[in-house]
């Protein structure tokens, strides 16, 4: 399995190619949507490139836990409740949810995913 | 009128690659104004031709059961202007194809000269009422035949490419209605 640095380098290449951003912009802390300007269709492209670069399989719902974010059990008044945060941590353990949990508006979830989260995500997929 | 920006397929290998040509002629009205006194084939229409070459390749892979739309151009580089009298050759290769979309890499050449390099991402639309009205399957039968895909096409097994059964049935149904 490649080291975290090797994974980061490949993830950075994927993001520069898919989003047309400079390498320097792709820092571990940068968020895909907020900082790097990713739009929904870009995730299709990013997933293609990650699968190819790491020889892994990614399903559409791997990155976006829609079933939690649209559940009446976990979401009230547009906010994810405490049980929902616990569920999200189980469902997307690679995402750092600390900041999101302070004001968990469902509509902000798409902004949370960072480059470091993507590296952890790939790591959990046991790339070759 | 049909929005067709390729003239003929030269090669078509199911699930892999396709090659098509587009002859650029001063008889095409859009060249009269683009630009006055200096006709240049717009790179946007070259992109459209490439997207059609690659889009039919992607659609055929799924037997035209998915609604294929151009989603994104991660890369589009053009090296020189194309003028009337030029023949563009579009080559598209499927880089990646899965259930929700596909990525195609493509080039355009004029003779031996590399004119354009593109990456094209296609998405598959959900099969709802709106996409049904956007995509009439009979258009695919007509377009594929018109462009000679079945004359040159090779299926995944290397044998001659045949019309997908779904399209064939649809064509027969249409004839019956007429």
XYZ file of N, CA and C in Angstrom, chain A residues 17-19 41-42 44-49 51-52 56-60, chain B residues 71-72 74-75 95-103 119 121-124:
108
model
N -5.928 18.182 -12.267
C -6.435 17.866 -13.613
C -7.946 18.044 -13.706
N -8.648 17.621 -12.676
C -10.114 17.655 -12.744
C -10.663 19.062 -12.536
N -9.987 19.868 -11.711
C -10.554 21.176 -11.360
C -9.806 22.345 -11.999
N -20.861 18.175 -10.854
C -20.441 17.337 -11.973
C -18.954 16.992 -11.878
N -18.181 17.845 -11.184
C -16.754 17.572 -11.021
C -16.518 16.291 -10.227
N -18.043 13.493 -10.454
C -18.047 12.365 -11.392
C -16.637 12.192 -11.970
N -16.081 13.312 -12.411
C -14.742 13.353 -12.993
C -13.690 12.931 -11.957
N -13.789 13.472 -10.736
C -12.823 13.165 -9.674
C -12.874 11.670 -9.342
N -14.083 11.126 -9.255
C -14.236 9.697 -8.942
C -13.609 8.830 -10.044
N -13.854 9.190 -11.334
C -13.223 8.449 -12.450
C -11.711 8.405 -12.263
N -11.153 9.593 -11.990
C -9.689 9.697 -11.932
C -9.117 8.981 -10.710
N -10.443 6.358 -9.186
C -10.555 4.918 -9.427
C -9.412 4.434 -10.308
N -9.106 5.245 -11.320
C -8.056 4.872 -12.249
C -6.674 4.968 -11.595
N -9.181 1.421 -7.525
C -10.190 1.157 -6.496
C -11.582 1.358 -7.090
N -12.600 0.931 -6.382
C -13.981 1.157 -6.834
C -14.673 2.103 -5.853
N -15.326 3.088 -6.413
C -16.012 4.071 -5.572
C -17.464 4.141 -6.031
N -18.394 4.022 -5.110
C -19.791 4.162 -5.530
C -20.244 5.589 -5.239
N -21.314 5.969 -5.908
C -21.769 7.345 -5.859
C -22.051 7.812 -4.420
N -21.086 16.467 -20.063
C -21.148 17.064 -18.730
C -20.045 18.083 -18.513
N -18.875 17.801 -19.072
C -17.728 18.623 -18.687
C -16.570 18.417 -19.652
N -12.792 18.686 -19.099
C -11.670 18.991 -18.207
C -10.500 19.601 -18.975
N -10.386 19.271 -20.277
C -9.270 19.801 -21.063
C -9.741 20.086 -22.484
N -11.797 6.280 -22.125
C -10.777 6.186 -21.111
C -11.333 5.403 -19.927
N -12.610 5.618 -19.699
C -13.238 5.092 -18.521
C -14.737 5.063 -18.754
N -15.400 3.979 -18.430
C -16.854 3.959 -18.593
C -17.470 3.169 -17.449
N -18.486 3.740 -16.816
C -19.193 3.016 -15.760
C -20.654 3.410 -15.792
N -21.396 2.998 -14.784
C -22.839 3.169 -14.831
C -23.303 4.620 -14.890
N -22.610 5.508 -14.163
C -23.121 6.882 -14.117
C -22.459 7.831 -15.109
N -21.510 7.346 -15.892
C -20.914 8.233 -16.880
C -19.673 7.647 -17.527
N -18.986 8.494 -18.314
C -17.798 8.027 -19.025
C -16.843 9.183 -19.281
N -15.579 8.831 -19.440
C -14.578 9.833 -19.808
C -13.946 9.400 -21.131
N -10.404 16.341 -23.377
C -10.955 15.315 -22.495
C -12.426 15.654 -22.339
N -16.080 14.551 -20.425
C -16.805 13.720 -19.450
C -18.283 13.697 -19.845
N -18.822 12.500 -19.974
C -20.256 12.337 -20.252
C -20.939 11.819 -18.993
N -22.144 12.314 -18.747
C -22.930 11.801 -17.620
C -24.156 11.090 -18.184
N -24.674 10.133 -17.438
C -25.911 9.459 -17.828
C -27.048 10.062 -17.036
